[in-house]
Short mmCIF file of C-alpha atoms in Angstrom, two decimals:
data_model
loop_
_atom_site.label_atom_id
_atom_site.label_comp_id
_atom_site.label_asym_id
_atom_site.label_seq_id
_atom_site.Cartn_x
_atom_site.Cartn_y
_atom_site.Cartn_z
CA MET A 75 -0.20 0.13 0.02
CA SER A 76 2.56 2.36 0.66
CA ASP A 77 4.17 2.23 -2.53
CA GLU A 78 1.30 2.61 -4.07
CA ILE A 79 0.62 5.95 -2.00
CA THR A 80 4.26 6.84 -3.11
CA PHE A 81 3.27 6.32 -6.47
CA SER A 82 0.43 8.52 -6.69
CA ASP A 83 1.87 11.09 -4.69
CA ARG A 84 4.74 11.60 -7.32
CA LEU A 85 1.75 11.63 -9.85
CA LEU A 86 0.04 14.42 -8.91
CA VAL A 87 3.00 16.88 -8.23
CA GLY A 88 2.63 20.01 -9.51
CA LEU A 89 -1.40 19.23 -10.11
CA THR A 90 -3.92 22.53 -9.32
CA PRO A 91 -6.85 20.87 -7.00
CA GLU A 92 -9.42 20.34 -9.69
CA GLN A 93 -7.13 18.62 -11.82
CA ARG A 94 -6.17 16.27 -8.62
CA ASP A 95 -10.22 15.67 -8.35
CA ALA A 96 -9.90 14.36 -12.37
CA VAL A 97 -7.43 12.34 -11.88
CA MET A 98 -8.03 10.94 -8.56
CA SER A 99 -12.16 10.95 -8.48
CA PRO A 100 -13.55 7.47 -7.65
CA ALA A 101 -16.86 8.15 -9.88
CA ARG A 102 -17.69 6.15 -13.08
CA ARG A 103 -18.42 8.80 -14.99
CA HIS A 104 -17.03 12.38 -15.65
CA LEU A 105 -17.76 14.89 -17.99
CA VAL A 106 -14.30 17.44 -17.74
CA ARG A 107 -15.13 20.88 -19.25
CA ALA A 108 -11.20 21.93 -19.57
CA THR A 109 -10.32 25.76 -21.07
CA ALA A 110 -7.56 26.10 -23.61
CA GLY A 111 -4.37 25.12 -22.03
CA SER A 112 -5.83 23.84 -18.79
CA GLY A 113 -3.79 20.43 -19.44
CA LYS A 114 -6.80 18.50 -20.12
CA THR A 115 -5.19 15.45 -22.08
CA HIS A 116 -2.28 15.71 -19.21
CA VAL A 117 -5.22 14.91 -16.84
CA LEU A 118 -7.11 12.34 -19.26
CA THR A 119 -3.72 10.19 -19.65
CA LEU A 120 -2.82 10.77 -15.94
CA ARG A 121 -6.06 9.33 -15.08
CA ILE A 122 -5.43 6.30 -17.24
CA GLN A 123 -1.75 5.76 -15.73
CA ARG A 124 -3.28 5.86 -11.84
CA ARG A 125 -5.94 3.60 -12.79
CA VAL A 126 -4.04 1.05 -14.32
CA ALA A 127 -1.27 1.51 -11.60
CA ASP A 128 -3.84 1.19 -9.11
CA GLY A 129 -5.65 -2.33 -10.50
CA GLU A 130 -8.74 -0.04 -11.04
CA VAL A 131 -8.62 -1.22 -15.24
CA ALA A 132 -6.19 -3.20 -17.36
CA ALA A 133 -4.32 -1.46 -19.84
CA ASP A 134 -5.41 -3.53 -22.55
CA HIS A 135 -9.25 -2.95 -21.07
CA VAL A 136 -8.71 0.95 -21.42
CA LEU A 137 -10.20 2.04 -25.01
CA ALA A 138 -9.03 6.15 -25.33
CA MET A 139 -10.65 7.84 -29.06
CA THR A 140 -10.55 11.36 -29.97
CA PHE A 141 -10.50 12.70 -33.72
CA THR A 142 -7.65 12.72 -35.69
CA ARG A 143 -4.31 10.50 -35.78
CA LYS A 144 -2.52 13.47 -34.45
CA ALA A 145 -4.51 13.58 -31.23
CA GLY A 146 -4.13 9.87 -31.08
CA ASP A 147 -0.85 9.84 -31.77
CA GLU A 148 -0.35 12.00 -29.01
CA LEU A 149 -2.15 10.33 -26.36
CA ARG A 150 0.33 6.79 -27.49
CA ARG A 151 3.26 9.36 -27.04
CA ARG A 152 2.15 10.33 -23.30
CA LEU A 153 0.91 6.77 -22.24
CA PHE A 154 4.53 5.06 -23.81
CA ARG A 155 6.67 7.92 -21.73
CA ALA A 156 4.30 6.77 -18.98
CA GLY A 157 5.06 3.13 -19.50
CA VAL A 158 1.57 2.37 -20.08
CA ARG A 159 1.96 0.03 -23.22
CA ASP A 160 -1.06 -1.75 -23.99
CA VAL A 161 -3.99 1.33 -24.23
CA ARG A 162 -5.79 1.32 -27.50
CA ALA A 163 -5.48 5.38 -28.15
CA GLY A 164 -6.94 6.62 -31.73
CA THR A 165 -9.59 8.08 -33.52
CA PHE A 166 -13.45 6.74 -33.79
CA HIS A 167 -12.76 5.97 -37.23
CA ARG A 168 -10.12 3.66 -36.18
CA ALA A 169 -11.75 1.56 -33.70
CA ALA A 170 -14.54 1.15 -36.09
CA LEU A 171 -12.67 -0.15 -39.06
CA ASN A 172 -11.26 -2.59 -36.43
CA LEU A 173 -14.81 -3.81 -35.11
CA VAL A 174 -16.14 -4.03 -38.36
CA THR A 175 -12.75 -5.46 -39.48
CA GLN A 176 -13.10 -8.28 -37.16
CA TYR A 177 -16.81 -8.80 -37.10
CA ARG A 178 -16.22 -9.27 -40.70
CA GLU A 179 -13.47 -12.10 -40.14
CA ASP A 180 -15.29 -13.64 -37.75
CA HIS A 181 -18.58 -14.67 -40.20
CA HIS A 182 -16.32 -15.14 -43.04
CA LEU A 183 -17.68 -11.94 -45.06
CA ARG A 184 -15.93 -10.29 -47.95
CA PRO A 185 -13.26 -8.03 -46.25
CA LEU A 186 -14.02 -4.61 -46.30
CA THR A 187 -12.92 -2.21 -48.53
CA LEU A 188 -12.64 1.77 -47.84
CA GLU A 189 -12.85 4.54 -50.16
CA PRO A 190 -10.93 7.34 -48.95
CA ASN A 191 -12.07 9.67 -51.70
CA ARG A 192 -16.15 10.64 -51.74
CA ARG A 193 -15.53 13.14 -54.05
CA LYS A 194 -14.62 10.23 -56.42
CA LEU A 195 -17.93 8.04 -55.16
CA VAL A 196 -20.40 11.72 -55.82
CA GLY A 197 -18.67 12.13 -59.08
CA SER A 198 -19.51 8.60 -60.04
CA LEU A 199 -22.68 8.61 -59.00
CA ALA A 200 -23.58 12.37 -60.89
CA VAL A 201 -22.24 10.21 -64.12
CA GLN A 202 -25.03 7.89 -63.71
CA LEU A 203 -27.88 9.88 -62.93
CA ARG A 204 -26.70 12.23 -66.14
CA GLU A 205 -26.37 9.47 -68.02
CA SER A 206 -29.75 7.96 -67.26
CA GLY A 207 -31.43 11.32 -68.04
CA GLU A 208 -32.93 11.41 -64.46
CA LEU A 209 -30.79 14.89 -62.96
CA ARG A 210 -28.15 16.90 -64.23
CA ILE A 211 -25.60 17.95 -61.78
CA GLU A 212 -22.76 20.42 -62.79
CA GLU A 213 -19.11 19.89 -62.46
CA TRP A 214 -18.85 22.73 -60.57
CA GLN A 215 -22.24 21.73 -57.94
CA LEU A 216 -19.90 18.50 -56.78
CA PRO A 217 -17.85 19.95 -54.53
CA ARG A 218 -20.54 21.33 -52.00
CA LEU A 219 -22.64 18.13 -53.05
CA GLU A 220 -19.84 15.85 -51.60
CA GLN A 221 -20.06 18.24 -48.42
CA GLU A 222 -23.82 18.03 -47.74
CA ILE A 223 -23.86 14.29 -48.45
CA GLY A 224 -20.95 14.04 -45.76
CA TRP A 225 -23.02 16.47 -43.78
CA ALA A 226 -25.76 14.33 -44.00
CA LEU A 227 -24.18 11.25 -43.29
CA SER A 228 -22.47 12.30 -39.97
CA GLN A 229 -26.00 13.37 -38.38
CA GLY A 230 -26.57 9.74 -39.13
CA TYR A 231 -29.66 10.64 -41.61
CA ASN A 232 -30.89 9.00 -44.40
CA GLY A 233 -32.81 10.60 -47.30
CA THR A 234 -36.17 10.68 -45.72
CA LEU A 235 -34.45 12.63 -42.58
CA TYR A 236 -32.70 14.69 -44.78
CA ALA A 237 -35.75 15.89 -46.33
CA LYS A 238 -37.33 16.25 -42.89
CA ASN A 239 -34.36 18.38 -41.08
CA ALA A 240 -33.03 20.53 -44.16
CA ARG A 241 -35.31 23.40 -44.43
CA ARG A 242 -35.43 23.62 -40.51
CA LEU A 243 -31.81 23.21 -39.95
CA ARG A 244 -31.98 26.31 -43.52
CA ARG A 245 -28.97 24.02 -45.56
CA GLU A 246 -27.85 25.75 -48.19
CA ALA A 247 -27.38 23.01 -50.04
CA PRO A 248 -27.10 22.94 -54.21
CA LEU A 249 -29.66 21.06 -54.59
CA ALA A 250 -33.38 21.33 -53.61
CA PRO A 251 -33.76 19.12 -50.23
CA ALA A 252 -36.23 16.67 -51.75
CA VAL A 253 -33.62 16.10 -55.23
CA LEU A 254 -30.68 15.86 -52.82
CA ALA A 255 -32.43 13.35 -50.00
CA ASP A 256 -32.88 11.18 -53.17
CA VAL A 257 -29.14 11.42 -54.34
CA LEU A 258 -28.48 10.97 -50.45
CA ASP A 259 -30.12 7.76 -51.22
CA ARG A 260 -28.71 6.74 -53.98
CA TYR A 261 -25.20 7.46 -53.19
CA VAL A 262 -25.81 4.94 -50.11
CA GLY A 263 -27.14 2.67 -52.92
CA LEU A 264 -24.14 2.91 -54.73
CA CYS A 265 -21.65 2.19 -52.03
CA LYS A 266 -23.49 -1.09 -51.16
CA SER A 267 -23.84 -2.13 -55.03
CA ARG A 268 -19.86 -2.13 -55.29
CA GLY A 269 -19.37 -3.29 -51.90
CA LEU A 270 -17.58 -0.05 -50.65
CA MET A 271 -17.63 2.29 -47.60
CA ASP A 272 -16.88 5.84 -46.71
CA PHE A 273 -15.97 6.75 -43.79
CA ASP A 274 -19.41 8.02 -42.76
CA LEU A 275 -20.66 4.29 -43.68
CA LEU A 276 -17.58 2.99 -41.60
CA LEU A 277 -19.26 4.46 -38.18
CA SER A 278 -22.81 3.53 -39.36
CA GLU A 279 -21.65 -0.15 -40.29
CA ALA A 280 -20.21 -0.26 -36.77
CA ILE A 281 -23.53 0.98 -35.30
CA THR A 282 -25.33 -1.50 -36.73
CA ILE A 283 -23.31 -4.49 -35.54
CA LEU A 284 -23.26 -3.37 -31.96
CA ARG A 285 -27.03 -2.89 -32.07
CA ASP A 286 -28.00 -5.93 -33.46
CA GLU A 287 -25.28 -8.22 -32.52
CA PRO A 288 -25.45 -9.14 -28.65
CA ASP A 289 -22.56 -11.06 -28.69
CA VAL A 290 -20.83 -8.55 -30.62
CA LEU A 291 -21.72 -6.02 -28.32
CA ALA A 292 -20.59 -8.73 -25.10
CA SER A 293 -17.24 -8.86 -26.25
CA PHE A 294 -16.73 -5.31 -27.44
CA ARG A 295 -17.48 -3.91 -23.79
CA TYR A 296 -15.61 -6.77 -21.98
CA ARG A 297 -12.26 -5.69 -23.99
CA ASN A 298 -13.30 -2.42 -23.79
CA ARG A 299 -14.23 -1.75 -20.24
CA SER A 300 -13.46 1.50 -19.86
CA LEU A 301 -13.55 4.12 -22.24
CA TYR A 302 -12.04 7.55 -22.54
CA VAL A 303 -13.11 10.72 -25.29
CA ASP A 304 -10.62 13.72 -25.72
CA GLU A 305 -11.92 16.62 -27.70
CA THR A 306 -15.44 15.54 -27.10
CA GLN A 307 -16.56 18.81 -28.26
CA ASP A 308 -15.41 17.65 -31.62
CA MET A 309 -18.14 14.76 -31.66
CA ASN A 310 -20.41 15.12 -34.45
CA PRO A 311 -24.32 13.04 -33.90
CA LEU A 312 -22.54 9.65 -35.53
CA GLN A 313 -19.80 9.28 -33.76
CA PHE A 314 -22.14 10.00 -30.82
CA MET A 315 -24.24 7.27 -31.42
CA LEU A 316 -21.38 5.04 -31.86
CA LEU A 317 -20.94 6.08 -28.22
CA ARG A 318 -23.77 4.90 -26.96
CA GLN A 319 -23.64 1.84 -28.43
CA MET A 320 -20.12 1.48 -27.07
CA ALA A 321 -20.95 2.24 -23.71
CA GLY A 322 -24.47 1.18 -22.66
CA ASP A 323 -26.26 2.42 -19.34
CA ASP A 324 -23.82 2.14 -17.12
CA PRO A 325 -20.45 3.07 -18.88
CA ASP A 326 -17.07 3.52 -17.31
CA LEU A 327 -16.29 6.43 -19.01
CA PHE A 328 -14.54 9.86 -18.78
CA CYS A 329 -15.00 12.69 -21.42
CA VAL A 330 -12.82 15.78 -21.68
CA GLY A 331 -13.59 18.74 -23.98
CA ASP A 332 -14.20 22.53 -24.51
CA PRO A 333 -17.47 24.24 -25.81
CA ASN A 334 -15.25 27.18 -26.61
CA GLN A 335 -12.86 25.10 -29.23
CA SER A 336 -15.57 23.77 -31.00
CA ILE A 337 -14.21 24.17 -35.30
CA TYR A 338 -15.43 21.21 -36.92
CA GLY A 339 -18.98 22.57 -37.75
CA PHE A 340 -17.95 21.65 -41.32
CA ASN A 341 -17.46 17.88 -40.35
CA GLY A 342 -20.60 18.11 -38.39
CA ALA A 343 -19.75 18.13 -35.22
CA ASN A 344 -21.67 19.66 -32.33
CA PRO A 345 -20.51 21.28 -29.03
CA GLY A 346 -24.22 20.66 -27.53
CA LEU A 347 -23.54 16.44 -27.98
CA ILE A 348 -21.23 17.43 -24.21
CA ASN A 349 -24.54 18.66 -23.02
CA GLU A 350 -25.91 15.45 -24.24
CA VAL A 351 -23.65 12.90 -22.31
CA LEU A 352 -25.16 14.65 -19.12
CA ALA A 353 -28.56 13.74 -20.97
CA THR A 354 -27.73 10.02 -21.63
CA TRP A 355 -26.15 9.52 -18.41
CA PRO A 356 -27.03 11.79 -15.80
CA ASP A 357 -25.41 10.72 -12.66
CA THR A 358 -22.06 11.99 -14.76
CA VAL A 359 -19.75 13.60 -12.28
CA VAL A 360 -19.35 17.37 -13.98
CA LEU A 361 -15.72 18.73 -13.25
CA ASP A 362 -14.16 21.75 -14.66
CA LEU A 363 -10.81 23.10 -15.63
CA THR A 364 -10.67 26.96 -15.30
CA ARG A 365 -6.80 27.45 -14.72
CA ASN A 366 -4.90 28.42 -18.41
CA HIS A 367 -1.33 27.53 -17.49
CA ARG A 368 -0.03 27.99 -21.47
CA SER A 369 -0.80 32.04 -21.64
CA THR A 370 0.02 35.47 -19.87
CA ALA A 371 -2.51 36.75 -18.37
CA ASN A 372 -2.69 39.72 -21.04
CA ILE A 373 -3.15 37.24 -23.83
CA ILE A 374 -6.03 35.30 -21.78
CA ALA A 375 -7.58 38.76 -20.97
CA VAL A 376 -7.88 39.23 -24.84
CA ALA A 377 -8.88 35.91 -25.83
CA ASN A 378 -11.70 35.90 -23.67
CA THR A 379 -13.16 38.48 -25.62
CA LEU A 380 -13.87 35.74 -27.96
CA LEU A 381 -16.18 34.17 -25.46
CA GLU A 382 -19.76 34.20 -24.83
CA GLU A 383 -19.99 35.66 -20.67
CA GLY A 384 -20.53 32.65 -19.18
CA ALA A 385 -17.37 31.24 -20.36
CA ARG A 386 -15.07 33.93 -19.25
CA GLY A 387 -14.10 32.59 -15.88
CA ILE A 388 -10.46 31.48 -16.89
CA VAL A 389 -7.78 32.04 -14.42
CA PRO A 390 -4.78 32.65 -15.72
CA ALA A 391 -1.75 31.02 -14.15
CA HIS A 392 0.90 33.22 -15.48
CA ASP A 393 1.29 37.19 -14.74
CA GLU A 394 0.92 40.07 -17.31
CA GLY A 395 3.34 39.16 -19.79
CA GLU A 396 3.56 41.68 -22.83
CA LEU A 397 0.85 43.13 -24.36
CA PRO A 398 -1.24 41.62 -27.53
CA LEU A 399 -0.43 44.13 -30.56
CA VAL A 400 -3.03 44.58 -33.42
CA ARG A 401 -1.63 46.06 -36.37
CA SER A 402 -3.07 46.84 -40.02
CA TYR A 403 -1.47 47.40 -43.09
CA ASN A 404 -2.76 48.50 -46.71
CA THR A 405 -1.46 45.35 -48.41
CA ASP A 406 -0.89 41.67 -48.12
CA GLU A 407 3.03 42.17 -48.84
CA GLU A 408 3.38 44.31 -46.22
CA GLU A 409 1.77 42.51 -43.68
CA ALA A 410 3.67 39.50 -44.43
CA GLN A 411 7.11 42.45 -44.43
CA HIS A 412 6.01 43.18 -41.01
CA VAL A 413 5.14 39.61 -39.37
CA ALA A 414 8.45 38.07 -40.61
CA THR A 415 10.06 41.43 -38.82
CA TRP A 416 8.46 40.64 -35.64
CA LEU A 417 9.43 36.98 -35.83
CA ALA A 418 12.84 37.80 -36.47
CA ALA A 419 12.86 40.04 -33.24
CA LYS A 420 11.60 37.51 -31.11
CA HIS A 421 14.19 34.63 -32.25
CA GLN A 422 16.77 35.14 -28.91
CA PRO A 423 18.04 33.05 -26.45
CA GLY A 424 15.44 30.50 -25.06
CA SER A 425 12.83 30.93 -28.33
CA PRO A 426 14.18 29.17 -30.79
CA TRP A 427 12.41 29.34 -34.68
CA LYS A 428 10.41 26.28 -33.72
CA SER A 429 8.66 28.34 -30.90
CA MET A 430 7.00 30.40 -33.20
CA ALA A 431 3.95 30.10 -35.53
CA VAL A 432 2.09 32.44 -37.79
CA LEU A 433 -1.97 31.29 -38.12
CA ALA A 434 -4.64 31.83 -40.76
CA ARG A 435 -7.70 31.03 -42.05
CA THR A 436 -6.89 29.25 -45.16
CA ASN A 437 -3.77 27.89 -46.39
CA ALA A 438 -3.82 30.08 -49.52
CA GLN A 439 -3.26 33.06 -47.00
CA LEU A 440 0.25 31.79 -45.48
CA GLU A 441 1.64 31.99 -49.48
CA VAL A 442 2.55 34.92 -49.24
CA VAL A 443 4.38 35.31 -45.95
CA ALA A 444 5.73 31.95 -46.14
CA SER A 445 8.05 33.98 -49.38
CA TYR A 446 8.92 36.80 -47.36
CA LEU A 447 9.85 34.90 -44.56
CA GLU A 448 12.52 32.63 -46.99
CA SER A 449 13.51 36.46 -48.33
CA ALA A 450 14.64 37.08 -44.79
CA GLY A 451 16.30 33.81 -43.81
CA VAL A 452 13.72 32.81 -41.33
CA PRO A 453 13.24 28.63 -41.89
CA ASN A 454 9.64 27.64 -41.56
CA GLU A 455 8.03 24.83 -41.81
CA ARG A 456 3.84 24.37 -44.32
CA ARG A 457 1.94 22.50 -41.41
CA GLY A 458 -0.38 20.82 -43.77
CA PRO A 459 -4.16 20.28 -43.53
CA GLU A 460 -5.60 18.51 -40.64
CA HIS A 461 -5.25 14.61 -40.56
CA SER A 462 -8.41 13.44 -42.26
CA PRO A 463 -10.18 9.94 -41.22
CA ALA A 464 -8.60 8.41 -44.46
CA SER A 465 -4.62 9.21 -43.08
CA ASP A 466 -6.12 7.39 -39.36
CA LEU A 467 -7.14 4.30 -41.48
CA SER A 468 -4.75 4.33 -44.31
CA ALA A 469 -1.67 3.94 -42.13
CA PRO A 470 -0.61 1.94 -39.30
CA GLU A 471 -0.28 3.57 -36.10
CA ARG A 472 2.73 4.97 -35.55
CA ASN A 473 5.37 3.24 -33.23
CA ALA A 474 5.48 5.73 -30.15
CA ARG A 475 9.03 5.72 -30.32
CA ARG A 476 9.12 7.52 -33.47
CA LEU A 477 7.12 10.50 -32.34
CA GLU A 478 9.86 11.38 -29.66
CA GLU A 479 11.85 12.76 -33.03
CA LEU A 480 12.17 16.63 -32.69
CA ASP A 481 10.75 18.64 -35.03
CA ALA A 482 13.04 21.01 -37.12
CA ASP A 483 13.71 24.40 -35.93
CA ALA A 484 11.48 25.97 -38.08
CA VAL A 485 8.54 28.88 -37.71
CA ALA A 486 5.20 26.95 -38.16
CA LEU A 487 3.20 27.77 -40.85
CA SER A 488 -0.16 26.71 -40.11
CA THR A 489 -4.23 26.93 -40.36
CA ILE A 490 -5.75 27.68 -37.40
CA HIS A 491 -8.01 24.41 -37.64
CA ARG A 492 -5.03 22.45 -37.89
CA ALA A 493 -2.87 24.29 -34.95
CA LYS A 494 -5.77 23.29 -32.54
CA GLY A 495 -3.79 21.72 -29.43
CA LEU A 496 -0.82 23.13 -30.05
CA GLU A 497 0.83 26.00 -27.94
CA PHE A 498 3.54 28.53 -29.37
CA GLN A 499 5.53 30.83 -27.23
CA HIS A 500 5.33 33.91 -30.19
CA VAL A 501 2.44 33.79 -32.63
CA ALA A 502 1.20 35.72 -35.17
CA THR A 503 -1.93 35.25 -36.90
CA ILE A 504 -2.60 37.27 -39.77
CA GLY A 505 -5.99 38.36 -42.08
CA TRP A 506 -8.39 39.45 -39.44
CA ALA A 507 -10.76 41.47 -41.89
CA GLU A 508 -13.93 40.53 -43.15
CA GLY A 509 -14.64 38.40 -45.50
CA GLN A 510 -11.19 36.44 -44.14
CA LEU A 511 -11.76 35.67 -40.47
CA PRO A 512 -14.92 35.42 -40.03
CA ASN A 513 -14.79 34.00 -44.08
CA TYR A 514 -17.16 34.89 -46.50
CA ASN A 515 -18.50 31.94 -46.14
CA ALA A 516 -20.06 32.06 -42.80
CA THR A 517 -23.53 33.18 -43.13
CA THR A 518 -25.75 32.21 -40.25
CA PRO A 519 -25.19 32.71 -37.05
CA GLU A 520 -24.55 29.46 -35.90
CA GLN A 521 -21.79 29.42 -38.41
CA VAL A 522 -20.31 32.91 -37.77
CA ALA A 523 -20.40 31.98 -33.74
CA GLU A 524 -18.16 28.92 -34.98
CA GLU A 525 -15.98 31.40 -36.74
CA GLN A 526 -15.74 33.36 -33.56
CA ARG A 527 -14.37 29.89 -31.64
CA LEU A 528 -11.98 29.54 -34.23
CA ALA A 529 -10.44 33.11 -34.01
CA TYR A 530 -10.32 32.22 -30.47
CA VAL A 531 -8.83 29.13 -30.97
CA ALA A 532 -5.94 31.29 -32.89
CA LEU A 533 -4.92 33.71 -30.06
CA SER A 534 -5.09 30.90 -27.11
CA ARG A 535 -2.13 28.81 -28.41
CA ALA A 536 0.03 31.95 -27.68
CA GLU A 537 2.22 31.85 -24.62
CA ARG A 538 4.17 34.99 -24.23
CA SER A 539 3.62 37.20 -27.25
CA LEU A 540 0.63 37.58 -29.61
CA LEU A 541 0.66 39.74 -32.94
CA ILE A 542 -2.87 40.16 -34.62
CA THR A 543 -2.62 41.37 -38.40
CA TRP A 544 -5.17 42.58 -40.77
CA SER A 545 -4.16 43.86 -44.48
CA ARG A 546 -7.10 46.23 -46.75
CA GLY A 547 -5.94 44.26 -49.59
CA ARG A 548 -5.23 47.38 -51.54
CA ASN A 549 -3.70 45.24 -54.61
CA ASP A 550 -5.50 42.25 -54.15
CA PRO A 551 -8.37 42.38 -57.08
CA ARG A 552 -10.46 39.84 -55.33
CA TYR A 553 -11.04 41.68 -52.09
CA PRO A 554 -10.04 44.76 -52.11
CA ASP A 555 -10.69 47.69 -49.66
CA ARG A 556 -11.31 45.19 -46.76
CA THR A 557 -12.44 46.02 -43.27
CA PRO A 558 -11.47 45.37 -40.26
CA SER A 559 -13.08 42.22 -38.37
CA ARG A 560 -15.66 42.47 -36.40
CA PHE A 561 -13.73 40.25 -33.85
CA LEU A 562 -11.19 43.23 -33.40
CA ASP A 563 -13.28 45.75 -31.98
CA PRO A 564 -13.89 44.18 -28.30
CA ILE A 565 -9.82 42.83 -28.60
CA GLU A 566 -8.62 46.91 -29.05
CA THR A 567 -10.88 47.83 -26.19
CA VAL A 568 -9.92 45.30 -23.37
CA ILE A 569 -6.13 46.51 -25.08
CA ALA A 570 -6.84 49.59 -24.73
CA GLU A 571 -8.09 49.22 -21.10
CA LEU A 572 -5.26 47.34 -20.39
CA GLU A 573 -2.09 49.76 -21.37
CA ALA A 574 -4.17 52.83 -19.37
CA ARG A 575 -3.91 50.65 -16.15
CA ASP A 576 -0.48 50.11 -16.67
CA ALA A 577 0.58 53.62 -18.01
CA PRO A 578 2.43 55.65 -15.28
CA LEU A 579 0.71 58.09 -13.75
CA ARG A 580 0.73 61.77 -14.01
CA GLY A 581 -0.14 65.26 -12.85
CA GLU A 582 -2.60 65.46 -10.36
CA ALA A 583 -3.98 61.51 -10.55
CA ARG A 584 0.13 60.81 -9.22
CA ARG A 585 0.23 62.86 -6.46
CA ALA A 586 -3.45 61.37 -5.59
CA ARG A 587 -2.05 58.02 -5.33
CA LEU A 588 1.10 58.97 -3.69
CA ALA A 589 -1.37 60.79 -1.00
CA ALA A 590 -3.26 57.64 -0.69
CA ILE A 591 -0.20 55.20 -0.44
CA ARG A 592 0.89 57.67 2.37
CA ALA A 593 -2.25 57.75 4.41
CA SER A 594 -2.58 54.01 3.86
CA LEU A 595 1.23 53.59 5.51
CA GLU A 596 0.50 55.90 8.40
CA GLU A 597 -2.73 53.93 9.49
CA SER A 598 -0.45 50.76 9.44
CA VAL A 599 2.24 52.54 11.66
CA GLU A 600 -0.46 53.80 13.89
CA ALA A 601 -2.00 50.73 14.30
CA LEU A 602 1.07 48.82 14.96
CA GLU A 603 1.68 51.15 17.89
CA ALA A 604 -1.58 50.64 19.05
CA ASP A 605 -0.79 47.05 18.86
CA GLN A 606 2.23 47.07 20.47
CA GLY A 607 0.78 49.60 23.55
CA SER A 608 -1.45 47.02 24.27
CA ARG A 609 0.97 44.11 24.69
CA ALA A 610 3.32 46.07 26.79
CA PRO A 611 3.36 44.57 30.37
CA ARG A 612 2.03 46.38 33.20
CA ILE A 613 4.23 47.55 36.25
#
């Protein structure tokens, strides 16, 4: 017993009381609502480590799920470092693939064939419909049609459900709801006729197997007795349906997420599903991690302007630090040049190039920045688009030892989506103009709200310094005379307040402050003398 106590004490060193509660709580079900920089993934991995060490669950009975291969790799790396080797950690799609593959092998069915390219399937369906004379889908409609089919499948919709909900949800689809509903059913039929599944149909197949095959369900729950979900805010309804089938009525379940970082609405993600966890399992214990261990107090104050009023109770763990900067430029080239200059000034001992990042709403915005960094001799590394489910399933799980390799010493150039979950000492986030952030495609209140959460993610990547820029686009024929992002006004207001707070006092204000300090000191001396007099021995 003493060894276990010693181990637990060592495990909890440096944790806040709220983090300790999340790691040590004896309850079976938890929802941890965790702000940016609060150490939510750290807490999740420590809880697994603690429970395995205490013998509450075997490592090979733990299934940890997240939403990208990058996040799954990070979970495996942390557990590997802690000496926990047999936990299954990966995406929802990886878990579904393992389940469906095993089921097909056990029942001597044809091996599963995954088609990662939905565009290819949608294009093939469009050709069939055109050749039969039933429907003509133009080439320019295909990308939006592919996206809408993916969204519908992510909600668990068939054609009937799509037609019922599309108008209510004000979907901006390339076809009328009734027509698109028919196309959706034909798409699913095409996949079945060819013996193919895309990645949403893979999740649907896993749900069907668990629902309809009691023996498979019992075996799955025996092998996966403890379920963990990281980045729960990224869950879409189809993934939640799968989680419900996996978990049952009385699961050992630990969910971690931050509704303020829900930025994958285009993939069907819904931050409201965090509340659905509580509705499904009402006795779930809710814990809040509100202390930000990443950013300075000034950066947090600026980022908080993008949160709803009820979500602003974030406590900084660091002092004020540098004031964030907002700068505007006439052209994209001028913006890029000044960003390169700012980054070069930050390159000092203790701040290597890889401690810096330039974040933008789209990859295209990073092109001009890359050219100016290269001209200035600043090494930079383009971070690709966020890993898709395809990348998670088309490659084997990477060995944790290989994940220990160090990245190149280069400034990261990344979309904001790709940067979620990362942190950098110094962050420049560009393109804060209307039409860029928020993006011109965001037309509904829900879409604008997601753009605002995306802006919050960008700001909350910064640890020590933050530069926010926008360009009027004077030499851009596509988007000339841009205006500042609607998100900038509250940011600049807070920065002005912080500047006024830190400004040296002058004139009458300075004299009043000194007088107040002098009066306070005199009161303290008088109180001290009175206290000493009352304690003097009587003769």
